[in-house]
PDB file of C-alpha atoms and ligand atoms in Angstrom:
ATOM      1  CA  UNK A 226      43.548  29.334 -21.303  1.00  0.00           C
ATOM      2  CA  UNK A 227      45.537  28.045 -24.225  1.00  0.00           C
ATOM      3  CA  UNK A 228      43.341  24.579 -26.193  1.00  0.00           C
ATOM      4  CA  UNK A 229      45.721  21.746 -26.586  1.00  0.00           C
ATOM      5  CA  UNK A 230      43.613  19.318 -28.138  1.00  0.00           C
ATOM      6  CA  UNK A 231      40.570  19.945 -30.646  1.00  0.00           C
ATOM      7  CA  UNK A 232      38.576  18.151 -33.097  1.00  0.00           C
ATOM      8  CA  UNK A 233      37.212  19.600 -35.942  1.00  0.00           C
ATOM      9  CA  UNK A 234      34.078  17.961 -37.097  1.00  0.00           C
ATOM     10  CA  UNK A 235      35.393  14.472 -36.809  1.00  0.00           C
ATOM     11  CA  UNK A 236      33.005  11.539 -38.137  1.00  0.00           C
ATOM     12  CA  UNK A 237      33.098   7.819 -38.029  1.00  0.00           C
ATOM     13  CA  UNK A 238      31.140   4.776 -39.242  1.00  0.00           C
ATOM     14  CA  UNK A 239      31.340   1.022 -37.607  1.00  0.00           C
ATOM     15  CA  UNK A 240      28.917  -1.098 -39.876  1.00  0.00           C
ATOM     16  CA  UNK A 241      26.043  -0.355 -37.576  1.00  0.00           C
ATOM     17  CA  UNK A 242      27.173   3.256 -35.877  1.00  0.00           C
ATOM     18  CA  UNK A 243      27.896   6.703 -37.350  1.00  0.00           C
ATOM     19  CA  UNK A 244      29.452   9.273 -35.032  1.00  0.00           C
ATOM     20  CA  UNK A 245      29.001  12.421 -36.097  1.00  0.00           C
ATOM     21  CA  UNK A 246      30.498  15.744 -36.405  1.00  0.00           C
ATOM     22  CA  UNK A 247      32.381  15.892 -33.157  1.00  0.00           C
ATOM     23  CA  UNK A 248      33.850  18.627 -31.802  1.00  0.00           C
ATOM     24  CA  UNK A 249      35.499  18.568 -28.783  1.00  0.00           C
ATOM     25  CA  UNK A 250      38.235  20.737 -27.029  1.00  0.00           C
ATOM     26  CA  UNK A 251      40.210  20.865 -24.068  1.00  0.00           C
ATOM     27  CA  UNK A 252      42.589  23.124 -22.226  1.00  0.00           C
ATOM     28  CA  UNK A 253      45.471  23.362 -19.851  1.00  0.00           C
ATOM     29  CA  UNK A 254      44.363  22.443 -16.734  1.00  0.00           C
ATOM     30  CA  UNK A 255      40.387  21.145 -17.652  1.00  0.00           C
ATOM     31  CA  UNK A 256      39.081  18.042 -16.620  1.00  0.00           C
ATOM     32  CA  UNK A 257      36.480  17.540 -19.253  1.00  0.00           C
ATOM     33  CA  UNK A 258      33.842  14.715 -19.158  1.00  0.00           C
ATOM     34  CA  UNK A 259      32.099  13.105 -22.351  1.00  0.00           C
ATOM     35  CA  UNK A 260      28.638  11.498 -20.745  1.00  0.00           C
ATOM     36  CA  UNK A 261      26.206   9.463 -22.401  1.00  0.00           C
ATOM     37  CA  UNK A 262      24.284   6.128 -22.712  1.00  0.00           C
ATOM     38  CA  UNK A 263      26.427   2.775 -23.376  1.00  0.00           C
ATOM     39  CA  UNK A 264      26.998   2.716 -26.937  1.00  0.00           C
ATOM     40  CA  UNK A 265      26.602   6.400 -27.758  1.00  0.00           C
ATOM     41  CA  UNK A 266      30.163   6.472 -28.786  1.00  0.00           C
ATOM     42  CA  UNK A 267      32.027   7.754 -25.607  1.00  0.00           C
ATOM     43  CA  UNK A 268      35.078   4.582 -26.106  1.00  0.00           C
ATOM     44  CA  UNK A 269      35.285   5.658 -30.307  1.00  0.00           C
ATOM     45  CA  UNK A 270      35.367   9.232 -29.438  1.00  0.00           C
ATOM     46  CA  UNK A 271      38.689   8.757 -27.505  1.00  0.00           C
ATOM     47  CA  UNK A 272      40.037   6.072 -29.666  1.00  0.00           C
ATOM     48  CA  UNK A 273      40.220   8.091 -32.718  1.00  0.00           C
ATOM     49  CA  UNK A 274      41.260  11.160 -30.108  1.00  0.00           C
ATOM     50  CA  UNK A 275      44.478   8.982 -29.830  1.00  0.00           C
ATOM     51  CA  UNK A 276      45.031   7.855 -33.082  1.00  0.00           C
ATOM     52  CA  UNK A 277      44.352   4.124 -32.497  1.00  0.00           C
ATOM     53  CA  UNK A 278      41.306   4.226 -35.091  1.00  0.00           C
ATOM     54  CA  UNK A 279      41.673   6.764 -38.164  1.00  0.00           C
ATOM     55  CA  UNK A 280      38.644   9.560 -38.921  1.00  0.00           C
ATOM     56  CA  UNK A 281      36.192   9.303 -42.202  1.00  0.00           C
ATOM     57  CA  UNK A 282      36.742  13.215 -41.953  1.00  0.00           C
ATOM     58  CA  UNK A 283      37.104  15.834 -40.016  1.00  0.00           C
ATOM     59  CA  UNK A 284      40.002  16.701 -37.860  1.00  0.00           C
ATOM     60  CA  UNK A 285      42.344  16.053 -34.732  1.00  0.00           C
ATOM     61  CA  UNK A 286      44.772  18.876 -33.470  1.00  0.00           C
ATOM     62  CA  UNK A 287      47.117  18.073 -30.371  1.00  0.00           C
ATOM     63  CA  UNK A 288      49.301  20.998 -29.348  1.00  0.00           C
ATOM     64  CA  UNK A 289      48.236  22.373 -32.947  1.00  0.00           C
ATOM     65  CA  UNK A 290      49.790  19.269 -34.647  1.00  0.00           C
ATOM     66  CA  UNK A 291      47.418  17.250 -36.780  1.00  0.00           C
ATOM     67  CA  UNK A 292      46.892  14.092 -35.898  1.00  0.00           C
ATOM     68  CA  UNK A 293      47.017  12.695 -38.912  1.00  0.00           C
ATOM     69  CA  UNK A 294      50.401  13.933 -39.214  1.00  0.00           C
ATOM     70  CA  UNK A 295      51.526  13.723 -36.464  1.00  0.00           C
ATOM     71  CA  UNK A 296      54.345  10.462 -34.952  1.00  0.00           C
ATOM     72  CA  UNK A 297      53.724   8.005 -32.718  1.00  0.00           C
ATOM     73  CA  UNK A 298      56.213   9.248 -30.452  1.00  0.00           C
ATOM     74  CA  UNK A 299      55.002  12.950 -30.662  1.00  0.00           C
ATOM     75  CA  UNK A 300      51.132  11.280 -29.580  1.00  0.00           C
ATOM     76  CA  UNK A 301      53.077   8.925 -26.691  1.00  0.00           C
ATOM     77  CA  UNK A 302      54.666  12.083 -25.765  1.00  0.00           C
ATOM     78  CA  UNK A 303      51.279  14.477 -25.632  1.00  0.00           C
ATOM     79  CA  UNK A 304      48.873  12.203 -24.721  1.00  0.00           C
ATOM     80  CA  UNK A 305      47.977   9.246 -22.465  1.00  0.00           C
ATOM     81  CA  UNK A 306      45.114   6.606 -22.498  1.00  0.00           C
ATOM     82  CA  UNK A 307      44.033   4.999 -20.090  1.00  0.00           C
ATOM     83  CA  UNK A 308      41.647   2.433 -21.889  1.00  0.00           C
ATOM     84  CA  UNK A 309      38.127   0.642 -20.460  1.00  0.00           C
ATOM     85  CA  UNK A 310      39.853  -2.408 -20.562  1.00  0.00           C
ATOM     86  CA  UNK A 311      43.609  -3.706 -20.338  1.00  0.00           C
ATOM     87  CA  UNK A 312      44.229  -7.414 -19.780  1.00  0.00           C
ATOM     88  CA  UNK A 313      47.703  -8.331 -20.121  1.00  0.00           C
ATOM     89  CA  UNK A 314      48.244 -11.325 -21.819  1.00  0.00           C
ATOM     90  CA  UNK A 315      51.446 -12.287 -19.593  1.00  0.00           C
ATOM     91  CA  UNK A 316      51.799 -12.120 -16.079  1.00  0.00           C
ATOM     92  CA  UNK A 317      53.503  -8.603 -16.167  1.00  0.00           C
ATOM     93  CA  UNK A 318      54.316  -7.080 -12.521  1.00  0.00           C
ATOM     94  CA  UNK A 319      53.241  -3.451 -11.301  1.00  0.00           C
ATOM     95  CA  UNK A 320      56.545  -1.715 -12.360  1.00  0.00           C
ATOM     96  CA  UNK A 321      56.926  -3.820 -15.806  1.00  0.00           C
ATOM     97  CA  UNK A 322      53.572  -1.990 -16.619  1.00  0.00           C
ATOM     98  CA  UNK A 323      54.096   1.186 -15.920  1.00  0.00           C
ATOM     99  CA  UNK A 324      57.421   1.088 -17.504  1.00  0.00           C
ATOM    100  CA  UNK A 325      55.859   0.408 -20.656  1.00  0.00           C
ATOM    101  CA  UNK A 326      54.128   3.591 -20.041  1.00  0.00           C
ATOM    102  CA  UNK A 327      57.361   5.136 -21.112  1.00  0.00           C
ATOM    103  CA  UNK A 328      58.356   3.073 -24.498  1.00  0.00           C
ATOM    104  CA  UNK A 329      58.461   6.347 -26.827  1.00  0.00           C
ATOM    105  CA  UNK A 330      61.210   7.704 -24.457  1.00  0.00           C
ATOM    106  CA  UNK A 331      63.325   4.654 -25.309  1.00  0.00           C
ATOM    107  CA  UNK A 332      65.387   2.612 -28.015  1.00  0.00           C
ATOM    108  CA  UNK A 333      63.199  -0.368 -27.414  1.00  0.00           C
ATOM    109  CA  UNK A 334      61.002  -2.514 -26.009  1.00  0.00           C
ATOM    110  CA  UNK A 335      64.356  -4.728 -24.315  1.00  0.00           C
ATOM    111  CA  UNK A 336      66.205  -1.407 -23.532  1.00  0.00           C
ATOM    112  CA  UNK A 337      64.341  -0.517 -20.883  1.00  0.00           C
ATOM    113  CA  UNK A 338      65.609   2.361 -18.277  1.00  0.00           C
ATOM    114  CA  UNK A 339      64.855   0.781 -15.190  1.00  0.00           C
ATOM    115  CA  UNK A 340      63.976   4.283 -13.491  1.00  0.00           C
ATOM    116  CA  UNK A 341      63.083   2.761  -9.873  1.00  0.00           C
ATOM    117  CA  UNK A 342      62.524   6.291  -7.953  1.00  0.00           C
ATOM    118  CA  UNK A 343      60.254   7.609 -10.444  1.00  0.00           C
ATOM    119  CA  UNK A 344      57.902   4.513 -10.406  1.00  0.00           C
ATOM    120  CA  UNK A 345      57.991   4.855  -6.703  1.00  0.00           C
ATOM    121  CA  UNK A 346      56.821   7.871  -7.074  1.00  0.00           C
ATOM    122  CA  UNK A 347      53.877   7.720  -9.407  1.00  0.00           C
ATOM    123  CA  UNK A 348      53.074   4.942  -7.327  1.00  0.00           C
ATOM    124  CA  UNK A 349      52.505   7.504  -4.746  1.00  0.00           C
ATOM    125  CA  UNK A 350      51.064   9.684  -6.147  1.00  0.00           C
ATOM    126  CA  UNK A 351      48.390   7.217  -7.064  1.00  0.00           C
ATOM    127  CA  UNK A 352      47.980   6.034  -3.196  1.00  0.00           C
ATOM    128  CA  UNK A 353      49.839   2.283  -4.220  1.00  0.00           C
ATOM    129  CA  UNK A 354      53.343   3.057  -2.400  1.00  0.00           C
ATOM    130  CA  UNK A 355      55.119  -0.753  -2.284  1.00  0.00           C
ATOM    131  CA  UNK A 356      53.216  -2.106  -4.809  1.00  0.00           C
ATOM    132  CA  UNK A 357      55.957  -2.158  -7.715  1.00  0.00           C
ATOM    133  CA  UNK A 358      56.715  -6.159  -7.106  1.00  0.00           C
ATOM    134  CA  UNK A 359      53.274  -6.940  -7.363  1.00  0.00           C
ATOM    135  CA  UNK A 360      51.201  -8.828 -10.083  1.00  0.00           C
ATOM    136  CA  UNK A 361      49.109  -6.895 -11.825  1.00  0.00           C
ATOM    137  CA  UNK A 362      46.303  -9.618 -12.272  1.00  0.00           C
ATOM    138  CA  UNK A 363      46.449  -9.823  -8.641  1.00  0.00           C
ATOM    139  CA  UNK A 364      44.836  -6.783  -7.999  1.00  0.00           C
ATOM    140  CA  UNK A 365      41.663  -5.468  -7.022  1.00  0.00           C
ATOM    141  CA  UNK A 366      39.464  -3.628  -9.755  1.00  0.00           C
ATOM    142  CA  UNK A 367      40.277   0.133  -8.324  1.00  0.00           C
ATOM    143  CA  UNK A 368      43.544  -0.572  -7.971  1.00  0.00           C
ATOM    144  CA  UNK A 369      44.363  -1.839 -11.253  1.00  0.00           C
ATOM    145  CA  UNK A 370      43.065   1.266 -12.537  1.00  0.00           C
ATOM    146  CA  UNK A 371      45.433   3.440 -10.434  1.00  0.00           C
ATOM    147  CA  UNK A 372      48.346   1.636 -11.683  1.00  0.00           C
ATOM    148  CA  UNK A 373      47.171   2.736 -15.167  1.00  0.00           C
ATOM    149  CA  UNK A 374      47.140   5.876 -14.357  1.00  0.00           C
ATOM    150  CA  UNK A 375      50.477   5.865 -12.227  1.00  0.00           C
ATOM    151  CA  UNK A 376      51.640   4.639 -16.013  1.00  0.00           C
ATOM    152  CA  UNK A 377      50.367   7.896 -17.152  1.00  0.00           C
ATOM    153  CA  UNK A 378      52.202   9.451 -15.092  1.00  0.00           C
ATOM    154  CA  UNK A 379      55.250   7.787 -15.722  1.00  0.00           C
ATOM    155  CA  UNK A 380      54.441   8.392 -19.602  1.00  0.00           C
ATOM    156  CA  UNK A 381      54.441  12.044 -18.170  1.00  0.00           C
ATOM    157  CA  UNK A 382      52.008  13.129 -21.102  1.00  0.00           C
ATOM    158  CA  UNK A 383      50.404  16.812 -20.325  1.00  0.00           C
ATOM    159  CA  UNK A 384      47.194  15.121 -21.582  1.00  0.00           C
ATOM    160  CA  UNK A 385      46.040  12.367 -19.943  1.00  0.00           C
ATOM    161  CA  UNK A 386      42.485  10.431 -21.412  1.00  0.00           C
ATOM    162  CA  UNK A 387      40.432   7.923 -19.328  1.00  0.00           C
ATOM    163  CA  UNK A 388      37.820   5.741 -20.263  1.00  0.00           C
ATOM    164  CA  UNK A 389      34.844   5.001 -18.117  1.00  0.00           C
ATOM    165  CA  UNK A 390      36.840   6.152 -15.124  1.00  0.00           C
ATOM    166  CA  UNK A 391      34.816   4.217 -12.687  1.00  0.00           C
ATOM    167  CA  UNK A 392      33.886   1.240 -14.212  1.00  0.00           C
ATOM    168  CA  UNK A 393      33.221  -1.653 -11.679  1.00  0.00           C
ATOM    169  CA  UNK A 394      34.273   0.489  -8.788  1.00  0.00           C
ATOM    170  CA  UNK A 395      32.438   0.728  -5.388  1.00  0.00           C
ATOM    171  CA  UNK A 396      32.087   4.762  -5.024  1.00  0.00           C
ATOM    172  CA  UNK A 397      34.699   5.082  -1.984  1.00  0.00           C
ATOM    173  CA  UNK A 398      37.201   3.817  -5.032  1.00  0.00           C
ATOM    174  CA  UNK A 399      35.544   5.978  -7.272  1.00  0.00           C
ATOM    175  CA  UNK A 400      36.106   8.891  -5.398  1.00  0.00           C
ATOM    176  CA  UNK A 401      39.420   7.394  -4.495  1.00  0.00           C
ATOM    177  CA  UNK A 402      40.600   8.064  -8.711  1.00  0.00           C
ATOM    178  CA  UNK A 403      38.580  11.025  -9.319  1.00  0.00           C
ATOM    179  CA  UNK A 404      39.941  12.894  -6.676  1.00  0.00           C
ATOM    180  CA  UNK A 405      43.472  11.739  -7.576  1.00  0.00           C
ATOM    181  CA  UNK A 406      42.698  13.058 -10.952  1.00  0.00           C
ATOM    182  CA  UNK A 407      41.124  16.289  -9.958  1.00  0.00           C
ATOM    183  CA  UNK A 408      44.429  17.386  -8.175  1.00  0.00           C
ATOM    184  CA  UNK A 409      46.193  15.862 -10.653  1.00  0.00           C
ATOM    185  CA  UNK A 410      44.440  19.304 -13.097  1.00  0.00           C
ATOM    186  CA  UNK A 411      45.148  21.274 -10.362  1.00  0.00           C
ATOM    187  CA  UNK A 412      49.087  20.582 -10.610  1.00  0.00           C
ATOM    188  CA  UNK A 413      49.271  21.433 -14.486  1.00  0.00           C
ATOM    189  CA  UNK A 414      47.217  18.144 -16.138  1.00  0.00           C
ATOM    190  CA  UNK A 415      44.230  17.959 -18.830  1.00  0.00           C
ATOM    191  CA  UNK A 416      42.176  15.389 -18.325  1.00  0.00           C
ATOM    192  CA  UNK A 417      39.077  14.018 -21.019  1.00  0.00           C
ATOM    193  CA  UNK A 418      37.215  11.044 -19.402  1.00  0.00           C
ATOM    194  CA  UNK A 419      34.469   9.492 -20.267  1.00  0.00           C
ATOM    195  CA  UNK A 420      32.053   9.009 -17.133  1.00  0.00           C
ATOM    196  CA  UNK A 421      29.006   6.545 -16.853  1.00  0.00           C
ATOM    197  CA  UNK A 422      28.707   7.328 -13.715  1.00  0.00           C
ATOM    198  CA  UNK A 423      27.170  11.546 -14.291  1.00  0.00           C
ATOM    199  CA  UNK A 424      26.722  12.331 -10.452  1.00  0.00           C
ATOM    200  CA  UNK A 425      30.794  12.346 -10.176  1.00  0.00           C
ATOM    201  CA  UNK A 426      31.386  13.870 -13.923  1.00  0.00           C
ATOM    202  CA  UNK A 427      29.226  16.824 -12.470  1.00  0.00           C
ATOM    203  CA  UNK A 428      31.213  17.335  -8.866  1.00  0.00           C
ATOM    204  CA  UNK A 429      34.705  16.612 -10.459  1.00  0.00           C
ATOM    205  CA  UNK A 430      33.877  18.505 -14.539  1.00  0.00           C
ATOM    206  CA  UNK A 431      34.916  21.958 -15.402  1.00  0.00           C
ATOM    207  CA  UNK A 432      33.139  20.762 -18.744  1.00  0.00           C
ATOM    208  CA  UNK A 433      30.822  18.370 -20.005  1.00  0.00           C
ATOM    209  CA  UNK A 434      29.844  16.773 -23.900  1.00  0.00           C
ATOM    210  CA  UNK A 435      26.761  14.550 -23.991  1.00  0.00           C
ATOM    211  CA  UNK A 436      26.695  12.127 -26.549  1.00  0.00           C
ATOM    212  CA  UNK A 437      23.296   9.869 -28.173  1.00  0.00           C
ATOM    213  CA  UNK A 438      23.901   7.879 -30.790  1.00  0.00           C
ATOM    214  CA  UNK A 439      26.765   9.049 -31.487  1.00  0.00           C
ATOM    215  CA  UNK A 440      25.690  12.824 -32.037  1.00  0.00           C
ATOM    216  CA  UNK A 441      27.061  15.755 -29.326  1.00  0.00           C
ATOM    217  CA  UNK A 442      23.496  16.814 -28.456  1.00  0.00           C
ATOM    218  CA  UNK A 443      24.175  19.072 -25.597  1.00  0.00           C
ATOM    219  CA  UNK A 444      27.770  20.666 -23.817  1.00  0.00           C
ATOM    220  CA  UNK A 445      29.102  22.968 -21.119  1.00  0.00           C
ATOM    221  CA  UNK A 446      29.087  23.466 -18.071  1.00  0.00           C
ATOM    222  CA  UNK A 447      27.987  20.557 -15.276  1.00  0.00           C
ATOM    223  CA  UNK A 448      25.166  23.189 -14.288  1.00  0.00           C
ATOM    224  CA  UNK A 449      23.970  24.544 -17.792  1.00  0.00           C
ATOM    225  CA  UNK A 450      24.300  20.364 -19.301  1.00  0.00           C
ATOM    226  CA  UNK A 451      22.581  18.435 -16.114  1.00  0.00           C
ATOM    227  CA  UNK A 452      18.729  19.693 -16.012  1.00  0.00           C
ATOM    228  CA  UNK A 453      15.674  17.417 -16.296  1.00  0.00           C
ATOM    229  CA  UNK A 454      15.047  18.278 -19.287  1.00  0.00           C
ATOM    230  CA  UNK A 455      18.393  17.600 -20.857  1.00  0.00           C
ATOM    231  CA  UNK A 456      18.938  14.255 -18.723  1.00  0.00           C
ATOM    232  CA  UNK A 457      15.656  13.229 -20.392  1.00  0.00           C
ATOM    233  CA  UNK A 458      16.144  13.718 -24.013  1.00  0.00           C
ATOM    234  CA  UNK A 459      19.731  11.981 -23.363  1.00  0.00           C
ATOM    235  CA  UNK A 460      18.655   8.521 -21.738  1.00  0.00           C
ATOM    236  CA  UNK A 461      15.047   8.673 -22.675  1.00  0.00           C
ATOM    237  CA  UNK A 462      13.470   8.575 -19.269  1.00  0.00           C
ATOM    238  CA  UNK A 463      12.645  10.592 -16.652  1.00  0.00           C
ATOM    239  CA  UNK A 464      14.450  11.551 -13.506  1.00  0.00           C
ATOM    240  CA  UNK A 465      14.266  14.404 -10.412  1.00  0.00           C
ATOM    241  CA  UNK A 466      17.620  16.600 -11.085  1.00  0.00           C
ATOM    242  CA  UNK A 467      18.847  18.033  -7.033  1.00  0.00           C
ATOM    243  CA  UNK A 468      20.973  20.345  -6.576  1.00  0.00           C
ATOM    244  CA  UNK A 469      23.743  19.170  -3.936  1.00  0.00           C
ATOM    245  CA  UNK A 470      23.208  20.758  -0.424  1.00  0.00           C
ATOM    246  CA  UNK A 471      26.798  21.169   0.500  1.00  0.00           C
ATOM    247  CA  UNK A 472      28.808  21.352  -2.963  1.00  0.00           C
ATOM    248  CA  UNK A 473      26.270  22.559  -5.025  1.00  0.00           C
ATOM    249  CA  UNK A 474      26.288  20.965  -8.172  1.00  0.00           C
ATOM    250  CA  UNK A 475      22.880  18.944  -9.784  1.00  0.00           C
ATOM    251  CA  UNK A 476      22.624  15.749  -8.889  1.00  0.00           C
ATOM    252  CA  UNK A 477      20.479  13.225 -10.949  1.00  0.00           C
ATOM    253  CA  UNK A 478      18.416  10.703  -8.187  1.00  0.00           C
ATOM    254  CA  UNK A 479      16.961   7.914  -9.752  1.00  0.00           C
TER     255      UNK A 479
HETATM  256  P1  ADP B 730      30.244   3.870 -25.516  1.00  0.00           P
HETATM  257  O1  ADP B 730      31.679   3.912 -25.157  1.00  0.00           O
HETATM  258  O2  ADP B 730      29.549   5.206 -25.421  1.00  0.00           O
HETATM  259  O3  ADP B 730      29.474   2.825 -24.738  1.00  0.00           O
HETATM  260  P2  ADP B 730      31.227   2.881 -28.061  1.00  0.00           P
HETATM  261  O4  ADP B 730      31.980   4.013 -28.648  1.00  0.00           O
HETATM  262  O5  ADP B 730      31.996   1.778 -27.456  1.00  0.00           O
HETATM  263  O6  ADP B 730      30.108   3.452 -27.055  1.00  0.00           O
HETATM  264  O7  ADP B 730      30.313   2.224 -29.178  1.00  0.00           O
HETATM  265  C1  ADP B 730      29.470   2.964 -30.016  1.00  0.00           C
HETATM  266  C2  ADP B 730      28.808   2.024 -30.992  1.00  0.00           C
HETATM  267  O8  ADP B 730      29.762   1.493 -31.906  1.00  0.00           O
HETATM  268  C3  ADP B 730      28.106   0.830 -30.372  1.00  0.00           C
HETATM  269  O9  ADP B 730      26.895   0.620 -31.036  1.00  0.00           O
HETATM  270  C4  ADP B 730      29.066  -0.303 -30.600  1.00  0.00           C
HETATM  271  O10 ADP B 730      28.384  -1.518 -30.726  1.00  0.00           O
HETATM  272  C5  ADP B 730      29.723   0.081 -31.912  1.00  0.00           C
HETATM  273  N1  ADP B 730      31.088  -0.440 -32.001  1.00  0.00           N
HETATM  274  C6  ADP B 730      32.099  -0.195 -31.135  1.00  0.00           C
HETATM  275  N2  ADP B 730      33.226  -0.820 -31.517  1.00  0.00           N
HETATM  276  C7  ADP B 730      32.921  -1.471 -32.669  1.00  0.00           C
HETATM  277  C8  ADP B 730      33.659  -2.320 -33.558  1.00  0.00           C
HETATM  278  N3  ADP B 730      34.957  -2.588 -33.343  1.00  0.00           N
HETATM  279  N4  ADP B 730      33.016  -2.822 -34.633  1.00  0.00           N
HETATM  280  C9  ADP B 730      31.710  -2.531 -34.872  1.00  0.00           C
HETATM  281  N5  ADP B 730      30.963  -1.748 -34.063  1.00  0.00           N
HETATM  282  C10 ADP B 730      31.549  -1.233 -32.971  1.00  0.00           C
HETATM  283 MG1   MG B 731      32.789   2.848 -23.749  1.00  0.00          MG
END
């Protein structure tokens, strides 16, 4: 299958974090996941991925373009982020939102298209049917997320990038996203998401990247990445790795 998005080598420095060397690739159809501790870089990984934080070298190719190169409105139109957090500073409702998911497609901000079908039916396709006229700060956790991602699809970006997918949600609603996601790759999507939660990164991953401080130390597959000794090295401690009885895929048990 054909890569649409690569890094080559990419580093980064905060004052007290160096990310290094990263290279990271996805194609049609994956749904890649980037695990590792909190603060092992997952978040700065896909920020500089979409261009909202600039490399200290290496590389970022989407569809072949470079990055650095490349337009906002050729990004807006490639890829979509859905960030770890998003708190609107005004009381925006559930179709203002996702209509700003669509902002490259238009003359501006106050020339909006009001496309009314088509956020009906991302809303579907994200299981929130009749939520358009509702407040975004009014909803629950999981469902805020899913209105995110409805904006994704509105944005209708053949990449679409999460971060920390499941964040705060109960794992019914985790499930809930990931499996909207998963068939989401199955219709034509590529997804790169950054998990915390590794159990659902290996059922739902083609691929995985493991990051510690801020270094790629191990990648591939959920079965050749998730072993005991790998899990070790990456959070420092110890756990039993299972393999799933009915799905079989490993399974970390604390
Ligand atoms: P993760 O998403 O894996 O939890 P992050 O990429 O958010 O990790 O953070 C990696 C490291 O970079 C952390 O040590 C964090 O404190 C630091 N960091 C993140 N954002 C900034 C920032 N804006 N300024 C300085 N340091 C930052
Ligand atoms: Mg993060």
């Amino acid at each position: 299958m054909k890569t649409i998005l690569e890094t080559k080598n990419i580093c980064f420095e905060y004052e007290n974090f160096k990310l290094k060397n990263i290279n990271i690739s996805l194609k049609h159809g994956d749904f890649v996941g980037i695990i590792g501790p909190n603060g092992s870089g997952k978040s700065t990984t896909l920020k500089l991925i979409t261009k909202l934080i600039k490399p200290k070298s290496g590389k970022v190719f989407i569809f072949g373009k470079n990055l650095e190169k490349a337009s906002r409105s050729f990004i807006a139109s490639k890829v979509s982020f859905v960030r770890q957090e998003f708190n609107p500073t005004f009381e925006f409702k559930v179709k203002d939102i996702i209509e700003l998911g669509a902002i490259h497609i238009k003359k501006s901000f106050f020339n909006t298209v009001n496309d009314s079908s088509k956020i009906k039916k991302c809303l579907a396709m994200v299981e929130l049917t009749g939520y358009e006229n509702r407040y975004f700060s009014t909803l629950s956790g999981g469902e805020q997320r899913r209105v995110l991602i409805a904006r994704s699809l509105f944005q209708e970006t053949p990449i679409i990038i999460v971060d920390e997918l499941t964040a705060h949600l109960d794992i019914s609603h985790a499930i809930q996203i990931v499996e909207i996601l998963k068939k989401l790759t199955e219709s034509g999507k590529s997804i790169l998401a950054a998990f915390h939660n590794i159990n659902i990164a290996s059922k739902y991953c083609n691929y995985l990247y493991a990051l510690k401080d801020g270094e790629l130390i191990f990648q591939g597959t959920p079965k050749d990445v998730i072993n005991k000794e790998n899990i070790k090295k990456l959070y420092n401690k110890e756990f039993y790795i299972l393999n799933h009885p009915v799905y079989n895929y490993p399974v970390v048990t604390v």
